[in-house]
Structures are given as C-alpha cells and as structure tokens.
C-alpha cells in the first residue's frame, strides 16, 4: 500500500511524524519544520491498520494529511 504524507504549518522548530503498521511491523517516518514550505513523503507499507504518531509542541500548528 502506498501512503502519501503532506505537511504544513506555522511552528519554527523541527518536529517529526511516524506511520506504523503494528501488525506487520512496517514503519515510515520523517522530520520537518512546519513553517517551512509544505513537504510530502511517499511510503510503501503492507496493507493493514496504520497508526500515525506525531509530536505537536504547545502553541504549534501543523497539518498532516495522509492519503492512500
């Protein structure tokens, strides 16, 4: 399964996201500065239930879109 991650926001410090497939152990991750120009990643993971883990500091705003 291909998963596309798009990020944007206004926070100036680096943060990261991780996409996990807990059943099969697949993992994809990336780090970004939300205030920078929007970035995107494409991950190939086994089909299954995915869990998105991300850190958002207080006062930060970021938008993370997941498409497959």
XYZ file of C-alpha atoms in Angstrom, residues 5-12 15-17 31-41 60-66:
29
model
C 2.107 12.293 3.762
C 1.698 16.063 3.252
C 2.665 18.532 5.997
C 2.416 22.282 6.532
C 2.036 24.646 9.490
C 3.450 27.638 11.365
C 5.792 26.247 14.058
C 9.513 27.056 13.609
C 9.155 18.015 14.699
C 8.542 14.552 13.338
C 5.918 12.024 12.423
C 11.110 15.114 10.320
C 10.154 18.611 9.224
C 9.815 22.240 10.289
C 6.085 23.035 9.964
C 6.732 26.674 8.997
C 8.854 25.669 6.004
C 7.338 25.147 2.591
C 4.994 22.155 2.521
C 6.720 18.796 2.167
C 5.497 15.362 1.271
C 6.678 11.789 1.530
C 2.323 24.860 17.411
C 0.069 24.290 14.465
C 0.700 21.759 11.764
C -1.482 19.941 9.286
C -0.645 16.372 8.405
C -2.657 14.724 5.651
C -2.482 11.007 4.991
